[in-house]
Short mmCIF file of C-alpha atoms in Angstrom, two decimals:
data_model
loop_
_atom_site.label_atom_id
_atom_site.label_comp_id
_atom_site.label_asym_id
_atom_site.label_seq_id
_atom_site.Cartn_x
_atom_site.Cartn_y
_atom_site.Cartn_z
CA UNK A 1 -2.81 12.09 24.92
CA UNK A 2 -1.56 11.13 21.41
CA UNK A 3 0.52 12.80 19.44
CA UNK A 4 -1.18 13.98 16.19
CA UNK A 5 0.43 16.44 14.00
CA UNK A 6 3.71 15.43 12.42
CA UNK A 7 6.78 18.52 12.38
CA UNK A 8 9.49 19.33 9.84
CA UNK A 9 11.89 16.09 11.08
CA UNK A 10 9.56 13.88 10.94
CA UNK A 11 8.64 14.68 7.21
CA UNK A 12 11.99 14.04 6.43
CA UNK A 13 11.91 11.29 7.93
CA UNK A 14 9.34 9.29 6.69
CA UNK A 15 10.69 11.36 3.14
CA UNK A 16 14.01 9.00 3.69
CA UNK A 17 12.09 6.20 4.79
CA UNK A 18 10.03 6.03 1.52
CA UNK A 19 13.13 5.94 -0.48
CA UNK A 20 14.44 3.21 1.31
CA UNK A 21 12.24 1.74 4.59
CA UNK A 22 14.73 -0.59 5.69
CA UNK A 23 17.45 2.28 5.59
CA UNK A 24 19.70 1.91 8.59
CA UNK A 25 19.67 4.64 11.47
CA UNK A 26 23.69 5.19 11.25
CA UNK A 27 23.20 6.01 7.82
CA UNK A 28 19.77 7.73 7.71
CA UNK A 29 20.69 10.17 10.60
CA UNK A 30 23.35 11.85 8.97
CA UNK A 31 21.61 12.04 5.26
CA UNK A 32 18.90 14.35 7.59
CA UNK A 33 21.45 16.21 9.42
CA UNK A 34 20.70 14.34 12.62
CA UNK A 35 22.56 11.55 14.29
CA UNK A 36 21.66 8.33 14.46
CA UNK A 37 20.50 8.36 18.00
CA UNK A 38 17.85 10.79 17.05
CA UNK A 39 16.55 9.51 14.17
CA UNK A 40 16.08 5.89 15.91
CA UNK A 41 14.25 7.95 18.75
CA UNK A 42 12.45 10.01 16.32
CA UNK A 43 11.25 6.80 14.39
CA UNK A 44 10.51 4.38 17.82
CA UNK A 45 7.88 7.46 18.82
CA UNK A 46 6.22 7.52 15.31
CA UNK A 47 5.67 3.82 14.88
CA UNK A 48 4.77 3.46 18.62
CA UNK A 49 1.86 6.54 18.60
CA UNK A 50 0.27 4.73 15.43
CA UNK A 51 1.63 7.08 12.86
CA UNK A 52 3.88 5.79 10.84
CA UNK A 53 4.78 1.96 9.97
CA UNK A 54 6.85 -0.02 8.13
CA UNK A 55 5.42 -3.08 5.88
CA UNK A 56 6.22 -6.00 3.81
CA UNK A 57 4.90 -6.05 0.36
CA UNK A 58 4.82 -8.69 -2.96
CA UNK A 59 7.81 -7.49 -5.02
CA UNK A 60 7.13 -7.06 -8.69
CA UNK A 61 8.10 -10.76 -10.19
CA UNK A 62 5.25 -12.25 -7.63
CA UNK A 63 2.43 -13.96 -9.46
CA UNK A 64 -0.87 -12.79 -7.82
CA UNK A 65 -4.25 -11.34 -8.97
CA UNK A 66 -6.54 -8.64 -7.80
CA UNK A 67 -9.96 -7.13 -7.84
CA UNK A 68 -11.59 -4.00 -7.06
CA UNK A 69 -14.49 -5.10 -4.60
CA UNK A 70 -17.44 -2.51 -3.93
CA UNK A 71 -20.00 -3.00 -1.21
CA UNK A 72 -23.47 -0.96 -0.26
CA UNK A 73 -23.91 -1.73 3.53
CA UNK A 74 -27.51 -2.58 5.13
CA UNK A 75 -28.53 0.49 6.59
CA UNK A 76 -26.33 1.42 9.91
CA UNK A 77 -23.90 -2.09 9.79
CA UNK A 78 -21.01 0.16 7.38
CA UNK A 79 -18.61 -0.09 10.55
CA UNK A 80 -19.63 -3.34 11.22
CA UNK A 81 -19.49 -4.38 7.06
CA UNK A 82 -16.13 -2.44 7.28
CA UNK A 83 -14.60 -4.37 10.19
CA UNK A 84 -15.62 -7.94 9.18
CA UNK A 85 -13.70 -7.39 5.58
CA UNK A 86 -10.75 -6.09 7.24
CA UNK A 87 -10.84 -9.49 9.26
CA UNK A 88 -10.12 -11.13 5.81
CA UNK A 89 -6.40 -11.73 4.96
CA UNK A 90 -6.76 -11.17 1.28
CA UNK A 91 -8.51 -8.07 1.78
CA UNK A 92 -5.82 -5.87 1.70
CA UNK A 93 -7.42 -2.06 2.24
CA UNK A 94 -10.82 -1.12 3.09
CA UNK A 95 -12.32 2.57 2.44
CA UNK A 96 -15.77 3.73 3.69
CA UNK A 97 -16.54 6.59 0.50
CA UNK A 98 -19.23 8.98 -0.55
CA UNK A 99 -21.71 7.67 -3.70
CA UNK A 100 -23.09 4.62 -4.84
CA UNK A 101 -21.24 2.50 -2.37
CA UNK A 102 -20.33 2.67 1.59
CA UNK A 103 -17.06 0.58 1.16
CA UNK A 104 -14.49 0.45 -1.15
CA UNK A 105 -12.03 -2.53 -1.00
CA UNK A 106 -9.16 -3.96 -2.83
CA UNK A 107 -8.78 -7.74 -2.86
CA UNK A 108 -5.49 -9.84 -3.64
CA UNK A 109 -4.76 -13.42 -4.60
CA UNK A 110 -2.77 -15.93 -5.73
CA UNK A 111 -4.24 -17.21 -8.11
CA UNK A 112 -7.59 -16.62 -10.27
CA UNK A 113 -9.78 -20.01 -8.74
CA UNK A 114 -8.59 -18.45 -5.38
CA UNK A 115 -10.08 -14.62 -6.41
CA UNK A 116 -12.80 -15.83 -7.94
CA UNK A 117 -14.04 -18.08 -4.73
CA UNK A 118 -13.69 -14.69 -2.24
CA UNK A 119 -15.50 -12.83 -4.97
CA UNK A 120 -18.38 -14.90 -5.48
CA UNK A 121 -18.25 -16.66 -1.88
CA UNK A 122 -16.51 -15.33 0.86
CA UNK A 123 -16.83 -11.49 0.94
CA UNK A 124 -20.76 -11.30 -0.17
CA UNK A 125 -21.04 -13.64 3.20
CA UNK A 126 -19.67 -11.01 5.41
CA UNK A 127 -23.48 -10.16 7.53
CA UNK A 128 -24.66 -6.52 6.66
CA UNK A 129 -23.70 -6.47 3.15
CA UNK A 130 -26.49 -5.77 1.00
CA UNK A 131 -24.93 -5.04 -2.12
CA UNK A 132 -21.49 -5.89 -3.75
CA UNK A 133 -19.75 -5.07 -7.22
CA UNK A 134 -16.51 -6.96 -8.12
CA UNK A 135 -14.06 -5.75 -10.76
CA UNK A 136 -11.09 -7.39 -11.35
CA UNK A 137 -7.50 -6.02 -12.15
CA UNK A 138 -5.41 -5.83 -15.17
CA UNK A 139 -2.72 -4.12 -14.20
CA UNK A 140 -1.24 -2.08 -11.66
CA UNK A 141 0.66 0.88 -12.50
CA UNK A 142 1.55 2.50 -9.28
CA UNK A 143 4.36 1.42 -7.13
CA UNK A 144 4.27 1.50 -3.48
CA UNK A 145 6.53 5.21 -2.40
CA UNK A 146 5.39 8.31 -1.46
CA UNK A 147 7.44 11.25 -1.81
CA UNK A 148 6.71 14.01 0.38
CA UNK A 149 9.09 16.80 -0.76
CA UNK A 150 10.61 16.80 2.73
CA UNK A 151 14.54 16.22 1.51
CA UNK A 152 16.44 17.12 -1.65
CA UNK A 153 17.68 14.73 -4.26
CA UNK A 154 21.11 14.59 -2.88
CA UNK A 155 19.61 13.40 0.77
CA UNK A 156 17.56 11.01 -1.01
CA UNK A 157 20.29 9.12 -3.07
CA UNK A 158 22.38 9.36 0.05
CA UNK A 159 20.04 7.04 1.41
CA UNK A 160 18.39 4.86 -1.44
CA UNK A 161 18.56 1.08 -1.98
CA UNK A 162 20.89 -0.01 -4.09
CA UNK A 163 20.10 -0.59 -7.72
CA UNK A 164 19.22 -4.23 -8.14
CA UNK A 165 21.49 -6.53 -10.58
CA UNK A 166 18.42 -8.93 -11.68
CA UNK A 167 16.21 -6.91 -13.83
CA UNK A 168 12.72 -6.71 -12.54
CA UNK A 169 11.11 -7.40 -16.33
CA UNK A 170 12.68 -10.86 -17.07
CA UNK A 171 9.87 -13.08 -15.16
CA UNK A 172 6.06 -12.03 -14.21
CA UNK A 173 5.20 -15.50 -12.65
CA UNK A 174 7.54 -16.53 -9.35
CA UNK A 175 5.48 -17.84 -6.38
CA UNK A 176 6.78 -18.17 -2.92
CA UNK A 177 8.16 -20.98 -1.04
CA UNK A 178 6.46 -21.86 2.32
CA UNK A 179 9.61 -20.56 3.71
CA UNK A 180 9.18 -16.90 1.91
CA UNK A 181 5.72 -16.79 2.97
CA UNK A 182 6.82 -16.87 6.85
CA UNK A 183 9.31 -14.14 6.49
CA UNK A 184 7.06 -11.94 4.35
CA UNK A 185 3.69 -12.29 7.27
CA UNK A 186 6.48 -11.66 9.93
CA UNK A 187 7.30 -8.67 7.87
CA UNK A 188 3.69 -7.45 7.57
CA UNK A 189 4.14 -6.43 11.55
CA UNK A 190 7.13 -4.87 11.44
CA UNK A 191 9.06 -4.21 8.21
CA UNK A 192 12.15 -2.96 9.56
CA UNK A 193 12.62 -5.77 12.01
CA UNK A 194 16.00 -6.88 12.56
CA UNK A 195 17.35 -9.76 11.36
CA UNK A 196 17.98 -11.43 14.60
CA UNK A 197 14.08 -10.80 15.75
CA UNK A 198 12.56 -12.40 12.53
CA UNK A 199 15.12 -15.16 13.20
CA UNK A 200 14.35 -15.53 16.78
CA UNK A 201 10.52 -15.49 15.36
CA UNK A 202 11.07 -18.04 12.73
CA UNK A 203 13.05 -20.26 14.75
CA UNK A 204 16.41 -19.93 12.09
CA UNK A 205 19.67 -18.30 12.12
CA UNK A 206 19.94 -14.13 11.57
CA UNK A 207 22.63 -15.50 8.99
CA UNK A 208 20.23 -17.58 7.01
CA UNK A 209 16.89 -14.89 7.60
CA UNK A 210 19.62 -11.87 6.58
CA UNK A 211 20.58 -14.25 3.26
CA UNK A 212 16.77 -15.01 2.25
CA UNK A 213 15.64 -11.42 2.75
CA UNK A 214 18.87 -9.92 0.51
CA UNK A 215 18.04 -12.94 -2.22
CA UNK A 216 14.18 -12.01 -2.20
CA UNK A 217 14.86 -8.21 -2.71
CA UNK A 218 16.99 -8.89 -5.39
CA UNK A 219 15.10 -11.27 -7.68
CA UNK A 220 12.17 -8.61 -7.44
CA UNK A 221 9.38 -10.97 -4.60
CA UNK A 222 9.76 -8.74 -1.55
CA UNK A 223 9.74 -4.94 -1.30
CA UNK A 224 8.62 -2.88 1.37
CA UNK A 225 6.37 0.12 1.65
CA UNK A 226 6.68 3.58 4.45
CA UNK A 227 2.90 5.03 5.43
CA UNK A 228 1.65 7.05 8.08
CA UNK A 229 -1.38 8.91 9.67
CA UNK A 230 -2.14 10.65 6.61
CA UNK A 231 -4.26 13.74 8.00
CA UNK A 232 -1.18 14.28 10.78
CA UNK A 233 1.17 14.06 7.46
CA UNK A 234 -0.86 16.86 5.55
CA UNK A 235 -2.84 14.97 3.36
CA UNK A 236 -6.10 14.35 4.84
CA UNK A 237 -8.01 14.18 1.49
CA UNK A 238 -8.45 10.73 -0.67
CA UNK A 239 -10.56 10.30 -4.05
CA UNK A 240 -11.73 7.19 -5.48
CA UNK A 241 -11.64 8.22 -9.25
CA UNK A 242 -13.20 5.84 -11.82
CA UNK A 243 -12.25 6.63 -15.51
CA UNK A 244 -12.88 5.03 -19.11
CA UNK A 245 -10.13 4.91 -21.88
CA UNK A 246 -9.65 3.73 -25.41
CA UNK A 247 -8.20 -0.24 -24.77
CA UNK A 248 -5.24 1.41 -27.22
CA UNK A 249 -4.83 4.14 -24.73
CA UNK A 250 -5.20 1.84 -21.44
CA UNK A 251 -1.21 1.73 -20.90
CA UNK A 252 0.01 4.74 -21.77
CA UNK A 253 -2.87 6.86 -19.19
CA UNK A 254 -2.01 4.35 -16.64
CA UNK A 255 1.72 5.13 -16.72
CA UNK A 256 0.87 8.63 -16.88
CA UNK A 257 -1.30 8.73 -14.05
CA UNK A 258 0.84 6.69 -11.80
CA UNK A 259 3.60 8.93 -12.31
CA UNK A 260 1.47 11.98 -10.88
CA UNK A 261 2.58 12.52 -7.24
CA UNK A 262 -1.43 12.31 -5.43
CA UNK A 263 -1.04 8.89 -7.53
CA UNK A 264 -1.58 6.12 -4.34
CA UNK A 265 -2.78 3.39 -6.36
CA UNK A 266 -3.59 3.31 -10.42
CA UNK A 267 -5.00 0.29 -11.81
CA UNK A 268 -6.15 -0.78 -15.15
CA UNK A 269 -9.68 -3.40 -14.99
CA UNK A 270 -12.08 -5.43 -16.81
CA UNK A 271 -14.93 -3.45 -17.46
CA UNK A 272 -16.22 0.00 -19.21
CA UNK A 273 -14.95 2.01 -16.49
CA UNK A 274 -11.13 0.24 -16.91
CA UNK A 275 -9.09 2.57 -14.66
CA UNK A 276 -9.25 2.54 -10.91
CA UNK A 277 -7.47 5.95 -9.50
CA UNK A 278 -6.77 6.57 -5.54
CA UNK A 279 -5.39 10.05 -4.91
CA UNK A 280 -4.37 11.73 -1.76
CA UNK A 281 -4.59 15.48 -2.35
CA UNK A 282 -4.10 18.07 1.04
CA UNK A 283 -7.76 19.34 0.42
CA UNK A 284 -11.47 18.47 -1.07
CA UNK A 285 -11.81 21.28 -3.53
CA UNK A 286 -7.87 19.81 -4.78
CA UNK A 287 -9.80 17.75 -6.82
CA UNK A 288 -10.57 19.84 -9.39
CA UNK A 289 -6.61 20.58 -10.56
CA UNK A 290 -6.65 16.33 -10.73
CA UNK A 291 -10.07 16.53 -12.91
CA UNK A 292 -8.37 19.18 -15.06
CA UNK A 293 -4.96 17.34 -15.52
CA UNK A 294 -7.01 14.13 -16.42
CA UNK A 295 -8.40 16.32 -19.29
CA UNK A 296 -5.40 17.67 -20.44
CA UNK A 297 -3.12 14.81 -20.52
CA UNK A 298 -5.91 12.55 -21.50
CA UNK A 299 -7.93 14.12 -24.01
CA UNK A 300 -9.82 10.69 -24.70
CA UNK A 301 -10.93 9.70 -21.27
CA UNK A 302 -13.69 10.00 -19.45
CA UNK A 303 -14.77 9.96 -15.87
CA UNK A 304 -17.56 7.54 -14.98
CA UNK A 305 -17.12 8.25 -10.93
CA UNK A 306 -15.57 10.18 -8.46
CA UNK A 307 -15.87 9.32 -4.76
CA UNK A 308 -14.91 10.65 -1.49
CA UNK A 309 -12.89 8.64 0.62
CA UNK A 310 -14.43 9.70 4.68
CA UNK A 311 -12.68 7.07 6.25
CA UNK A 312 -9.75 4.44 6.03
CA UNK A 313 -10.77 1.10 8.23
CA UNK A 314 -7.63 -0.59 6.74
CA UNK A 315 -4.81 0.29 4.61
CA UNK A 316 -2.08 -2.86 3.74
CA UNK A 317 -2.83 -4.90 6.46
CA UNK A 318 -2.72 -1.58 9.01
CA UNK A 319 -6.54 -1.33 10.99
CA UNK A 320 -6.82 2.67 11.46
CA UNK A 321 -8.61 4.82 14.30
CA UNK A 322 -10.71 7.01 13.15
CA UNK A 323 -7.91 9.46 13.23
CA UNK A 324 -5.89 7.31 10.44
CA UNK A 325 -3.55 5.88 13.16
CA UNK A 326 -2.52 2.34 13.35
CA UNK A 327 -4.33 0.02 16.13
CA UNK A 328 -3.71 -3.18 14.84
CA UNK A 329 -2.73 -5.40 12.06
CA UNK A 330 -4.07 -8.07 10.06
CA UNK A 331 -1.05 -9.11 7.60
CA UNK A 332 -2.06 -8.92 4.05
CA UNK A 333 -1.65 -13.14 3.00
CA UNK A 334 -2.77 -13.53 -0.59
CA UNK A 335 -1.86 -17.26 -0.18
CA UNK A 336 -3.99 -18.17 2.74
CA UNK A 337 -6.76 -20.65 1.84
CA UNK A 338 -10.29 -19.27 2.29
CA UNK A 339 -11.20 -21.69 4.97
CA UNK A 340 -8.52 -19.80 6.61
CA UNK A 341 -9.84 -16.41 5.44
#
């Protein structure tokens, strides 16, 4: 039987691992009070059972677009609908929801030709759709780290990354080499592969994998993101909020919002309804202390539409159960050609 519910370690855990995913076991295990052993043991049983996983993701300097992508399903083919956009590389999550629409997707690219060709093209071809709404991105103003409340501040410096000595704000606009591309897919599977494993996989020395990894960190391309089985983690509740600000205002309540802890993902768009909002609260009726901040801290928005998230299909790459467990993986590749999507 699989293991569902997640205890007190584990939080921490996955607490540490969101501070830094690629954290080592000799050093993580004794920041939690644990050794080493454990917490390698602890881990192998999480990511094995589907219920926790480690991914690559595009650092912040990474040139890429995005889009919001909403579909109404032909009666009865939602699963189906769901399953043959989670086939598509650029489709990076894919939400079944309450309201207007049955799915609820979010779309990256490389380039705006690229976005505008899956838009228009490839994702109203999937069969069963009968209805689909595109919005495009601004900006994003969430990062990509939970924090749990599982370990204190000291256990959480004890095992952050260290501070980068390239600031992330110099350049917006670096693309990958064919090379990068390789090591971040490989990554998609398993981000806290060791170095001799990706270099077995990309057919290159563990010196030379260990070197481009460090260099892609630290110029701001790669980063890497902790998630699990959110139900079994306590939060078993997700809200697609849609809201409308001033264009002065657009920043400032996207900073704001992304700095909320339910904050998953906080985007600004094209459009009348201009910010995208993705929460993960620990129950339904939670939604109303969100509602009420959103009226408080911004007295000049308004909200155009609030969904219900009833199922996760695929979450970065990750196909979920029905249970929010991983079963599978189709690596998030904003770069792949459409023919190939």
């Amino acid at each position: 039987m699989r293991e569902s519910s997640l205890d007190e370690v584990d939080l921490m855990l996955l607490d540490a691992l969101h501070a830094n995913p690629r954290v080592s076991f000799e050093r993580l295990g004794p920041a939690l009070g644990v050794s080493a052993a454990t917490a390698a043991r602890r881990w192998q049983r999480l990511s094995e059972s589907g219920r926790a996983w480690v991914s690559s993701v595009p650092g912040p300097q990474v040139a890429l677009v995005g889009a919001v992508c909403e579909v109404r399903a032909q009666p009865g083919r939602a699963a189906a609908v769901a399953a043959g956009l989670a086939s598509i590389p650029q489709v990076m999550s894919v939400y079944g929801t309450d309201g207007d629409f049955d799915l609820h997707t979010l779309v990256l690219a490389d380039s705006p030709a690229a976005l505008s060709t899956l838009l228009l093209e490839r994702l109203p071809a999937v069969p069963g759709i009968a209805r689909a709404r595109s919005t495009v991105a601004l900006q994003w103003h969430s990062g990509v780290h939970w924090r749990l409340g599982a370990i204190d501040s000291h256990q959480q410096r004890s095992v952050a990354e260290e501070g980068s000595g390239e600031s992330r704000k110099a350049v917006r606009y670096r693309t990958f080499e064919p090379g990068d591309r390789d090591l971040f897919l490989a990554l998609q599977h398993d981000g806290r592969a060791r170095y001799r494993d990706l270099a077995r996989e990309l057919n290159t020395s563990e010196h030379l994998v260990r070197r481009q990894l460090d260099a892609l960190v630290r110029r701001g391309m790669l980063a890497f993101r902790t998630d699990f089985a959110r139900g079994a983690g306590g939060w078993p509740t997700e809200y697609v909020l849609w809201l409308s600000v001033p264009h002065r205002d657009l920043d400032a309540a996207g900073t704001e919002i992304a700095s909320w802890p339910e904050t998953r993902i906080c985007l600004s768009t094209v459009g009348r309804a201009n910010i995208m909002v993705m929460a993960q609260v620990h129950r339904i009726a939670d939604l109303s202390a969100i509602l009420g901040r959103i009226t408080t801290a911004l007295t000049d928005a308004v909200v155009i539409d609030q969904r219900l998230v009833l199922r996760a299909f695929k979450s970065w790459g990750r196909l979920l159960d029905a249970s929010g467990h991983a079963v599978g993986v189709v690596p998030v590749d904003p770069w792949a050609t459409v023919a190939d999507a």
